[in-house]
JSON list of C-alpha atoms in Angstrom, two decimals:
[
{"chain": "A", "resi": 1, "resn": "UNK", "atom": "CA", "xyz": [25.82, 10.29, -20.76]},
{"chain": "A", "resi": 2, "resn": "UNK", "atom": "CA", "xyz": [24.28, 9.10, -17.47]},
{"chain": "A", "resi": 3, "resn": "UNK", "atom": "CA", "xyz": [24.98, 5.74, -15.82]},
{"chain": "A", "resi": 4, "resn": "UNK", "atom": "CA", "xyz": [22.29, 3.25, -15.73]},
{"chain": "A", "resi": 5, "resn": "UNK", "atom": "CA", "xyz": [21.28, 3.18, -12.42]},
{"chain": "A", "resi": 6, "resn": "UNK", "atom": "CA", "xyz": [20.91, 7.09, -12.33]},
{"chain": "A", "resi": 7, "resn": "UNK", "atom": "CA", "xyz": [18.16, 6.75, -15.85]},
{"chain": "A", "resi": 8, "resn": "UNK", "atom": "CA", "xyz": [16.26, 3.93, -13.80]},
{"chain": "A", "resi": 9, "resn": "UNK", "atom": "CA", "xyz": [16.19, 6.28, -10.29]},
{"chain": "A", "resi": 10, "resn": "UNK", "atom": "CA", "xyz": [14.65, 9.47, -13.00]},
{"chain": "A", "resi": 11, "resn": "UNK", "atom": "CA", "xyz": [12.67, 6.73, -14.60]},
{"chain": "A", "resi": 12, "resn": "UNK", "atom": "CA", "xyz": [11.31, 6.02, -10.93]},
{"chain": "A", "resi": 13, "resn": "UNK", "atom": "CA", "xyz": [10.79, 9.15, -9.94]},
{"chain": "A", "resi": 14, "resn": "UNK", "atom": "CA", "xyz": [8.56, 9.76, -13.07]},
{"chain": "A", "resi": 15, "resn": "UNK", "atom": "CA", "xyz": [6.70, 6.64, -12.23]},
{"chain": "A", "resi": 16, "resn": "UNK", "atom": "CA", "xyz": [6.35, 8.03, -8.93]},
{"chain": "A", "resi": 17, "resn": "UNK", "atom": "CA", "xyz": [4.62, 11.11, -10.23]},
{"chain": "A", "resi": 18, "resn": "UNK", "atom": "CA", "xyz": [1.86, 8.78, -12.51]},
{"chain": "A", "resi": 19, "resn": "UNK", "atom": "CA", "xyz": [1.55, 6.78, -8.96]},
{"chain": "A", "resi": 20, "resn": "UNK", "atom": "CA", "xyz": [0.43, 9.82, -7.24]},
{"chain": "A", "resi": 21, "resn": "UNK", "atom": "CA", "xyz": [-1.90, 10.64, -10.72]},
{"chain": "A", "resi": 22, "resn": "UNK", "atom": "CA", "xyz": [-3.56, 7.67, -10.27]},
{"chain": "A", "resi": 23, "resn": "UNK", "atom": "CA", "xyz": [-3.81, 7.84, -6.62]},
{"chain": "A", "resi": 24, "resn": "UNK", "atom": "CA", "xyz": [-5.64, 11.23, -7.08]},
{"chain": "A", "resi": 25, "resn": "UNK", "atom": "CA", "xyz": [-8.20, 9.61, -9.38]},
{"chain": "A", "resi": 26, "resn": "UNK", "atom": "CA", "xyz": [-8.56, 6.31, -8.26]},
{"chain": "A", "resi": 27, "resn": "UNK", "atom": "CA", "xyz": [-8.30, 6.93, -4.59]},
{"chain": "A", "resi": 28, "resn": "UNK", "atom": "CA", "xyz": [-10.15, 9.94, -4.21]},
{"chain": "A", "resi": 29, "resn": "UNK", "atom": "CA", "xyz": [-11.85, 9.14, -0.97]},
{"chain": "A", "resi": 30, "resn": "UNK", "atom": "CA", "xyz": [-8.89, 7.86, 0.72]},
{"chain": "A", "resi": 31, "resn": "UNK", "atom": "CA", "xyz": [-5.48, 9.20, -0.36]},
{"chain": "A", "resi": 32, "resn": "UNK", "atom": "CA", "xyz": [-2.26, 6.73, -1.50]},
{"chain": "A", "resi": 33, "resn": "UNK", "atom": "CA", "xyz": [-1.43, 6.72, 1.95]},
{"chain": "A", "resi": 34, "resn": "UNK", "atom": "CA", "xyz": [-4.91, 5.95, 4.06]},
{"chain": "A", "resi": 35, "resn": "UNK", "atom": "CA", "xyz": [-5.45, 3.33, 0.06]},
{"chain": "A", "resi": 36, "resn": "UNK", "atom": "CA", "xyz": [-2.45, 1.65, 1.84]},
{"chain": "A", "resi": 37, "resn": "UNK", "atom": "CA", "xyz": [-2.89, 1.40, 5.18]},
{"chain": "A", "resi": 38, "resn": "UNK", "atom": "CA", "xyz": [-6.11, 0.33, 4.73]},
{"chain": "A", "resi": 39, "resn": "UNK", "atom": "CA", "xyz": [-4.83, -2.27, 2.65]},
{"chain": "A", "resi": 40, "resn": "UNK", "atom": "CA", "xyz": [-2.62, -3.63, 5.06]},
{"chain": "A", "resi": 41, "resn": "UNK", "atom": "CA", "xyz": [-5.31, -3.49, 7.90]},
{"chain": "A", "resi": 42, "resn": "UNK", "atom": "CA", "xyz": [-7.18, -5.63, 5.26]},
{"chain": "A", "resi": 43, "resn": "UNK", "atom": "CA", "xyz": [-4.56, -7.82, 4.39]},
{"chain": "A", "resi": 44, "resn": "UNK", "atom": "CA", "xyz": [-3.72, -8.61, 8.37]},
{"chain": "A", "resi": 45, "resn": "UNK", "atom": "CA", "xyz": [-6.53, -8.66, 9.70]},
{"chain": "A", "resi": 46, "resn": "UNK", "atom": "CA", "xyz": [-6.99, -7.63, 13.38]},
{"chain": "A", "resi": 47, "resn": "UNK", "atom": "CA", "xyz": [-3.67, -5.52, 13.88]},
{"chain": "A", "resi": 48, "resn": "UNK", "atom": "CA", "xyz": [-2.08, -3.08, 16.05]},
{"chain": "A", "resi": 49, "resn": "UNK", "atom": "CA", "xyz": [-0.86, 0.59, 14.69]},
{"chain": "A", "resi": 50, "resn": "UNK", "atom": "CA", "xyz": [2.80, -0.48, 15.51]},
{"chain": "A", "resi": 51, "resn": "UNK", "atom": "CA", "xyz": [1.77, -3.87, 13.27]},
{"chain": "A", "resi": 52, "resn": "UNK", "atom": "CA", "xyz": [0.75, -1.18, 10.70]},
{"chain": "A", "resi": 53, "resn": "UNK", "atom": "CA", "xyz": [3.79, 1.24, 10.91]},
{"chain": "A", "resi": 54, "resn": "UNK", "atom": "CA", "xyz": [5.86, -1.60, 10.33]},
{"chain": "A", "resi": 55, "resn": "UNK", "atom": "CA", "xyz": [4.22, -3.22, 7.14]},
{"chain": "A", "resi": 56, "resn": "UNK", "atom": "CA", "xyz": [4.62, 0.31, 5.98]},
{"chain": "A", "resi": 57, "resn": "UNK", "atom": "CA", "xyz": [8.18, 1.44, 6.91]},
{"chain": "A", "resi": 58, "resn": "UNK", "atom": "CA", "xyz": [6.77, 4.26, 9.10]},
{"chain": "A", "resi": 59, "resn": "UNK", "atom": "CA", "xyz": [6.96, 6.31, 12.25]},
{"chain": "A", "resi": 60, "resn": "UNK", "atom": "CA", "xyz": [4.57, 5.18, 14.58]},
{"chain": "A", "resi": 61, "resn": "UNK", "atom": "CA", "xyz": [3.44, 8.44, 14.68]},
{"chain": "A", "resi": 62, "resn": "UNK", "atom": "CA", "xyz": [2.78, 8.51, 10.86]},
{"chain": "A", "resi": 63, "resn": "UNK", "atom": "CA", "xyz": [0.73, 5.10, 10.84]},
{"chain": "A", "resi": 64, "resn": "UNK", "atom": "CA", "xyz": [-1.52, 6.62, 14.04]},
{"chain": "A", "resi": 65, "resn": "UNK", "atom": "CA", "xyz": [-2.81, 9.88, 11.97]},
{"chain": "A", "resi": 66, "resn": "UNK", "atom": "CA", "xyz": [-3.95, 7.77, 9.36]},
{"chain": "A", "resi": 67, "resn": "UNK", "atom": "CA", "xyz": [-5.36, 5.22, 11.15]},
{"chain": "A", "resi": 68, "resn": "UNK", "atom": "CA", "xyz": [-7.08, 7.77, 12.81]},
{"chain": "A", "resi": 69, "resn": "UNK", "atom": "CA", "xyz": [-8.05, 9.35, 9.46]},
{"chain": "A", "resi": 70, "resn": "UNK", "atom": "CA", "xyz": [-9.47, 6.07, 8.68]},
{"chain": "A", "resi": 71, "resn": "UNK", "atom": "CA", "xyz": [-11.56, 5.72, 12.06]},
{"chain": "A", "resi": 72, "resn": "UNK", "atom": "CA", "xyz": [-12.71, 9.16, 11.89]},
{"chain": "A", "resi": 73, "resn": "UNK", "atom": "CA", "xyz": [-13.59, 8.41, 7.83]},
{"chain": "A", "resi": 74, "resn": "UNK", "atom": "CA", "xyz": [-15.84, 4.84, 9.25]},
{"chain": "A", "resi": 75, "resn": "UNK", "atom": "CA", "xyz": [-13.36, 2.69, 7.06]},
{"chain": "A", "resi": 76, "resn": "UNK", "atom": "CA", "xyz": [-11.82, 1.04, 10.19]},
{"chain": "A", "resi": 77, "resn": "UNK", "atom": "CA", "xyz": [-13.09, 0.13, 13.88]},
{"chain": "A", "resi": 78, "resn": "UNK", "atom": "CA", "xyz": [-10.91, -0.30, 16.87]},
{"chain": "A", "resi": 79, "resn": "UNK", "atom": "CA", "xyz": [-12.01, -3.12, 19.57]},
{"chain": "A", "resi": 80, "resn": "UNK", "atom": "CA", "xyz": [-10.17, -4.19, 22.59]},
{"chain": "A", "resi": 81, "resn": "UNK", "atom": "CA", "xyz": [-6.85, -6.34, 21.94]},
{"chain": "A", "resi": 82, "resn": "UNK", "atom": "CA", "xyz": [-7.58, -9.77, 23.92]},
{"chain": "A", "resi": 83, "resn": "UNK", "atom": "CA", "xyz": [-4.22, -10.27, 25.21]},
{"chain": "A", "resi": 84, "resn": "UNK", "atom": "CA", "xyz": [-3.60, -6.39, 26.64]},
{"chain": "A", "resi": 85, "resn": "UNK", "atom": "CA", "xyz": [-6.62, -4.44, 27.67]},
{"chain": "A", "resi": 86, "resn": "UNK", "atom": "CA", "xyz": [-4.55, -1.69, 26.91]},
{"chain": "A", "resi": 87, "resn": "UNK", "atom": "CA", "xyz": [-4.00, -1.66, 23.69]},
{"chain": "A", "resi": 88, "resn": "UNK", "atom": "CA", "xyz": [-6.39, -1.82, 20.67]},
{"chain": "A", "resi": 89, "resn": "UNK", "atom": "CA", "xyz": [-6.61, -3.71, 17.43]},
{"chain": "A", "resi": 90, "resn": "UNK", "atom": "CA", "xyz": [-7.95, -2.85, 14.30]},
{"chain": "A", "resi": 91, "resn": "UNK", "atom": "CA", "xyz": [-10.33, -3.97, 11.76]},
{"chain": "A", "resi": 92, "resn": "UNK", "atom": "CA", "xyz": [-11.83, -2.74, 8.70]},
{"chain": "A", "resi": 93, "resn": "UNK", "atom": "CA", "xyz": [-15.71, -1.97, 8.70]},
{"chain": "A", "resi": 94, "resn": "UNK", "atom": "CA", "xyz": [-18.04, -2.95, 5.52]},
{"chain": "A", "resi": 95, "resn": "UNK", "atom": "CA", "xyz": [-17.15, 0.89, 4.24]},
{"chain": "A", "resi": 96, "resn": "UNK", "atom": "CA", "xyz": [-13.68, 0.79, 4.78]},
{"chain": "A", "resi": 97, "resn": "UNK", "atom": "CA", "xyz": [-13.59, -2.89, 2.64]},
{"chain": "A", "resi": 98, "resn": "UNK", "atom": "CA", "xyz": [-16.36, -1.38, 0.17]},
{"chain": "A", "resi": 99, "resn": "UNK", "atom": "CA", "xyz": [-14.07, 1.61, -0.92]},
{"chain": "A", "resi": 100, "resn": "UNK", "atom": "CA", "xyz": [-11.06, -0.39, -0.74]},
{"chain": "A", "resi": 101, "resn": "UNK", "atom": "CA", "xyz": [-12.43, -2.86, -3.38]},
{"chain": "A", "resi": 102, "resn": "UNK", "atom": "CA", "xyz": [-13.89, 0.38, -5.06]},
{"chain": "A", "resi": 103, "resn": "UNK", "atom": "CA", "xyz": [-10.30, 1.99, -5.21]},
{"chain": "A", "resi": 104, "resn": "UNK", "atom": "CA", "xyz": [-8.48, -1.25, -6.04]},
{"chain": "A", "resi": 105, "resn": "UNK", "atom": "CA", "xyz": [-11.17, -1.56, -9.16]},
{"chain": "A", "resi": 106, "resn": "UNK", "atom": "CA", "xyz": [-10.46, 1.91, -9.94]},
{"chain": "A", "resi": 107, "resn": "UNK", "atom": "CA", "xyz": [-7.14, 1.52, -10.38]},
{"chain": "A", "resi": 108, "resn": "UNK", "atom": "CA", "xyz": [-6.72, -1.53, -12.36]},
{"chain": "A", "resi": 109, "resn": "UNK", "atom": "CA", "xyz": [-9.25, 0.14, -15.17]},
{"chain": "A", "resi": 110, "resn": "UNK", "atom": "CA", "xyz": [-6.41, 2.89, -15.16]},
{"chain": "A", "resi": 111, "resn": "UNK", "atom": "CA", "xyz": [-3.68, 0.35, -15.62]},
{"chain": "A", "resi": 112, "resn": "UNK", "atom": "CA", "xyz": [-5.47, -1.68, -17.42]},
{"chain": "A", "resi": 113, "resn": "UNK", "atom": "CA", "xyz": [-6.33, 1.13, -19.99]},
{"chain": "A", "resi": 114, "resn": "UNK", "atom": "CA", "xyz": [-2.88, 2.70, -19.99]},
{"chain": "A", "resi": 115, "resn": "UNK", "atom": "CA", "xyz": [-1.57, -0.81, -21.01]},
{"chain": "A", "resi": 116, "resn": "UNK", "atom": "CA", "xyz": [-4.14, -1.49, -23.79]},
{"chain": "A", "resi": 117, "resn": "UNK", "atom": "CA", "xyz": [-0.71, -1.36, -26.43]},
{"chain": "A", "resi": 118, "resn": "UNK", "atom": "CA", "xyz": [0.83, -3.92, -23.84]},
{"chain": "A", "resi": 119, "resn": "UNK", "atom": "CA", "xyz": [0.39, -7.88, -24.47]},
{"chain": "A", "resi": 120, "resn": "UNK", "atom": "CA", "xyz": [-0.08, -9.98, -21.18]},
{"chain": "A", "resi": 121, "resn": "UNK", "atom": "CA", "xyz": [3.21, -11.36, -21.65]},
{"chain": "A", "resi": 122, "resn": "UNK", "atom": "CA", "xyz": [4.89, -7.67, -21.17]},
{"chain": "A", "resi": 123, "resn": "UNK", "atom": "CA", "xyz": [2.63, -6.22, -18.43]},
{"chain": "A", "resi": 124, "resn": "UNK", "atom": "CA", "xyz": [3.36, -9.97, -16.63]},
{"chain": "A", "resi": 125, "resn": "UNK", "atom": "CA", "xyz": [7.22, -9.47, -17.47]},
{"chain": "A", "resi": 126, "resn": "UNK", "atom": "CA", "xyz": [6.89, -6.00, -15.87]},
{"chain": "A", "resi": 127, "resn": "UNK", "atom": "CA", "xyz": [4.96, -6.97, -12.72]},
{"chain": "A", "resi": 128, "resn": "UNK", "atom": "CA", "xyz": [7.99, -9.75, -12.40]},
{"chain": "A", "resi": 129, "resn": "UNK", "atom": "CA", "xyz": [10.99, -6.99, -12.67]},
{"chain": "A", "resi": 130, "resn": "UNK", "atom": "CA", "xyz": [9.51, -4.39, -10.68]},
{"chain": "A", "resi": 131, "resn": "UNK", "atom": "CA", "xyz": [8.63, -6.80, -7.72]},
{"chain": "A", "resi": 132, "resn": "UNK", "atom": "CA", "xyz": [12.21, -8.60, -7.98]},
{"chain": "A", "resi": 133, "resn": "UNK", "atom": "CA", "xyz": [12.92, -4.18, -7.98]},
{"chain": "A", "resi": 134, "resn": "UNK", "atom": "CA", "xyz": [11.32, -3.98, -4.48]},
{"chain": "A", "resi": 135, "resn": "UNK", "atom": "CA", "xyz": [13.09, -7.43, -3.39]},
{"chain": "A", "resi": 136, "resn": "UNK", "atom": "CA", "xyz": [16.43, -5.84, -4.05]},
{"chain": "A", "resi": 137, "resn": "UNK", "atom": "CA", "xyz": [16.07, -2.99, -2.91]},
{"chain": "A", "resi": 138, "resn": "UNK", "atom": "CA", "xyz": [14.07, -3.82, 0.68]},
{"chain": "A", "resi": 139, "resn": "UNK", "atom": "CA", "xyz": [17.87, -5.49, 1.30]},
{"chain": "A", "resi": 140, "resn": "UNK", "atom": "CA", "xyz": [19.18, -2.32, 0.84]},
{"chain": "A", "resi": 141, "resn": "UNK", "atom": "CA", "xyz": [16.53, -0.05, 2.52]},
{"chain": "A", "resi": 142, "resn": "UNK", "atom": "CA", "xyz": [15.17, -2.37, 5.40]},
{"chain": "A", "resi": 143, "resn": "UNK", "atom": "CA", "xyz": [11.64, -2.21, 2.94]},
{"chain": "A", "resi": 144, "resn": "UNK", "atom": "CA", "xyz": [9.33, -5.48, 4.45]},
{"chain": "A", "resi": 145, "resn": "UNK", "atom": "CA", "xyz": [9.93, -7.91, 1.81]},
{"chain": "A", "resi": 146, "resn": "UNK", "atom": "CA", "xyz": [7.54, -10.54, 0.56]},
{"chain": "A", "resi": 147, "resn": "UNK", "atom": "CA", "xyz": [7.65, -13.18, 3.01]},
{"chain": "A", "resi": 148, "resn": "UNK", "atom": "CA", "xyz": [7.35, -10.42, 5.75]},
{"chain": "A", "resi": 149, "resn": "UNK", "atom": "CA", "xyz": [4.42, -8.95, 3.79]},
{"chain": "A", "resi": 150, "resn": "UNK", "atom": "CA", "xyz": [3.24, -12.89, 3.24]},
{"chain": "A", "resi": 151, "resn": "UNK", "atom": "CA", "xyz": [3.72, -13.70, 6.95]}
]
């Protein structure tokens, strides 16, 4: 008999797999990882990579291929950063918001139908213990946690 904590890490890695399922339907023109840091370039507004590696626990290397992906795709301009000529910010174009909507919409049908047995009470209970999930363990993993991501 396994320990609890070693079911919920299988039972995560099995969710994992139906996140990548969905990401392969719903995200089809931009991947799980360009979906995200899209998202965050979205969310953030006018942000550096580095800004972007960060929200996403990356290398700095990692966060400038797909930003790059994204630039090269039309989903995301950079313009000159106003306090160092240097160094660029970015911004998402009308595409890169237009598939990002398109994606998000994509995936909450999925959910949405794969939950159809579920009442709102449960899927609401669910969305509660997974996010206090990520809480707990961004204290463990140096994950951003919701205030950073808020901030």
């Amino acid at each position: 008999m396994s320990a609890p904590s070693e079911d919920l890490v299988i039972a995560l890695y099995r969710l994992g797999l139906v996140q990548r399922s969905i990401a392969r339907h719903a995200l089809a023109e931009l991947g799980s990882q360009g979906f995200t840091a899209l998202a965050v370039i979205q969310r953030e507004g006018h942000v550096r990579v580095s800004e972007v590696a960060d929200q996403l626990s990356v290398d700095l290397s990692v966060a400038s291929r797909q930003v790059a992906a994204l630039v090269l795709a039309g989903y995301v301009e950079r313009e000159p950063d106003p306090d160092d000529r240097r160094a660029t910010r970015l911004r998402p174009t009308e595409s890169g918001t237009r598939v990002l909507t398109d994606s998000h919409r994509r995936m909450v049908a999925t959910a949405t139908s794969a939950l159809s047995g579920w009442s709102d009470e449960e899927i609401a209970g669910l969305a509660s213990q997974l996010e206090r999930l990520r809480e707990d363990f961004a204290t463990v993993a140096s994950l951003p946690t919701r205030q950073e991501h808020a901030a």
